[in-house]
XYZ file of C-alpha atoms in Angstrom:
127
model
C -115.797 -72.904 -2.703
C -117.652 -69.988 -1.051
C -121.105 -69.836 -0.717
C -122.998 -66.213 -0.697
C -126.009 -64.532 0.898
C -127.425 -62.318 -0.842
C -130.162 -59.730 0.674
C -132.694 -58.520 -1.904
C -134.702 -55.620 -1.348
C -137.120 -54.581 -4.446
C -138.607 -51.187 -3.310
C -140.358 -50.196 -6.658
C -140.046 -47.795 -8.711
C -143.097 -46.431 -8.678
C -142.836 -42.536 -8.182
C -144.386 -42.557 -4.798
C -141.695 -44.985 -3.410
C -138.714 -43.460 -4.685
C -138.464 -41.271 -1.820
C -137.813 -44.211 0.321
C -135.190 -45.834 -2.102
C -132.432 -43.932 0.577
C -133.823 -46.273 3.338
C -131.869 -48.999 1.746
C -128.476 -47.490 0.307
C -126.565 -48.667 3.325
C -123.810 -51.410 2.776
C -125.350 -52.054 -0.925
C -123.034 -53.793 -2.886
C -125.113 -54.040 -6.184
C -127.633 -52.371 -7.585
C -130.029 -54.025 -10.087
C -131.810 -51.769 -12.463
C -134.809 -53.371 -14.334
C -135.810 -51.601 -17.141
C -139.324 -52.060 -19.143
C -137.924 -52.790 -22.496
C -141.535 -52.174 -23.992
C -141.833 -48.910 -22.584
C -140.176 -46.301 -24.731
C -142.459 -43.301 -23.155
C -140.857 -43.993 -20.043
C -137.650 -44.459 -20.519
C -136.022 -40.763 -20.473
C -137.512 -40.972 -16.625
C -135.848 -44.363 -16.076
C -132.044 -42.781 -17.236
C -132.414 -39.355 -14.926
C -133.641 -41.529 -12.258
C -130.815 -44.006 -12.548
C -128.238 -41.621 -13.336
C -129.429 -39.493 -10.409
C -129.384 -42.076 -8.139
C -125.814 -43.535 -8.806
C -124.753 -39.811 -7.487
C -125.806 -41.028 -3.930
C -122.758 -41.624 -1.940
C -123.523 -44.553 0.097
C -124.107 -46.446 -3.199
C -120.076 -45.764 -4.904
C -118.493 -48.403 -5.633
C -121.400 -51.021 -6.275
C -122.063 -53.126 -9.139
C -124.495 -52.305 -11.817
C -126.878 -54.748 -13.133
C -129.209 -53.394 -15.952
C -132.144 -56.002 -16.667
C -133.826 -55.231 -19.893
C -137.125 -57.024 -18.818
C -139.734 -58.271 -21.156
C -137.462 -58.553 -24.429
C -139.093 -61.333 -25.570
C -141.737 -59.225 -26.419
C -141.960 -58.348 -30.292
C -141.491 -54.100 -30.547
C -139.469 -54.296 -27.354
C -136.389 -51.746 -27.335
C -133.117 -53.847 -28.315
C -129.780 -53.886 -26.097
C -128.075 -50.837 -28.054
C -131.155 -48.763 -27.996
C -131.754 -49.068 -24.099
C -127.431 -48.642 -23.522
C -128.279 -45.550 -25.473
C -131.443 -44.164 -23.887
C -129.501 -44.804 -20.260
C -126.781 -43.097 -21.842
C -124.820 -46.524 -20.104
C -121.631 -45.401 -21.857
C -121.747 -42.253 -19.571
C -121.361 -43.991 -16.395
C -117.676 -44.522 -15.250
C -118.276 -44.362 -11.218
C -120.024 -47.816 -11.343
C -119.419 -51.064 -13.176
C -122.143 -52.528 -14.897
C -123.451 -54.370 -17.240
C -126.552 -54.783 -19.645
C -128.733 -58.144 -19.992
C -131.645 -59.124 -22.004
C -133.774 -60.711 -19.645
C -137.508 -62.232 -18.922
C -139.345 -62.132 -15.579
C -141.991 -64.359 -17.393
C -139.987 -67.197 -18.599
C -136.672 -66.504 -15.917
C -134.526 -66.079 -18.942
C -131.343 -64.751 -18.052
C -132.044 -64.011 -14.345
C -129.267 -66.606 -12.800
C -127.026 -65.254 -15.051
C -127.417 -61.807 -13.692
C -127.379 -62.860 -10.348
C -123.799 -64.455 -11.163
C -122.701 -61.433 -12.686
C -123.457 -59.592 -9.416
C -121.824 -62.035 -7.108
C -119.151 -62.399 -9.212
C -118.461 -58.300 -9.668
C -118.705 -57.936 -6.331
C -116.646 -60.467 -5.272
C -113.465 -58.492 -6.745
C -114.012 -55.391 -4.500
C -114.863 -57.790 -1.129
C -112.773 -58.963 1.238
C -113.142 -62.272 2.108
C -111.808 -63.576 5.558
């Protein structure tokens, strides 16, 4: 059994930081996208952000982890509305995959972290 490192940068996404997302594109094997489920003014931003982002060379080829945060909030966006305001279906340079998930309660957030070992582990090498 292999164990894994994993380094974890969260750089914001605040628009004043998002100039400094490039800073951290090298070797990136996953990406993980966390998405305000409860904010439905926001979330045209959120797709041409991500969308523009995955156009970034130095990040082909990595995994694709969408968290829909706070959807244990009543009113929140469900799964099929935020795959279709990210227009998910739309993206065929990355793999990736959607999860309902809560930063509050941790619901969901090993799971994801599996998921992005576990894609990633397909396209490594392992010596």
């Amino acid at each position: 059994m292999h164990s894994y490192k994993l380094n974890i940068w969260d750089v914001g996404g605040q628009k004043t930081l998002r100039s400094y997302w490039r800073n951290y594109f090298e070797k990136t094997d996953a990406l993980i996208w966390v998405v305000d489920s409860t904010d439905r003014l926001r979330i045209d931003d959120c797709r041409e952000e991500l969308h523009g982002l995955l156009q970034e060379e130095r990040l082909a080829g990595a995994s694709l982890l969408i968290f829909a945060n706070k959807t244990d909030v009543d009113g929140c966006m469900s799964e099929q509305e935020i795959l279709s305001s990210l227009a998910l279906a739309d993206i065929r340079s990355h793999q990736w995959h959607i999860l309902r998930c809560s930063a509050m309660t941790g619901t969901n957030l090993q799971e994801g972290l599996a998921w992005v070992v576990e894609d990633a582990k397909k396209r490594l090498f392992l010596y």
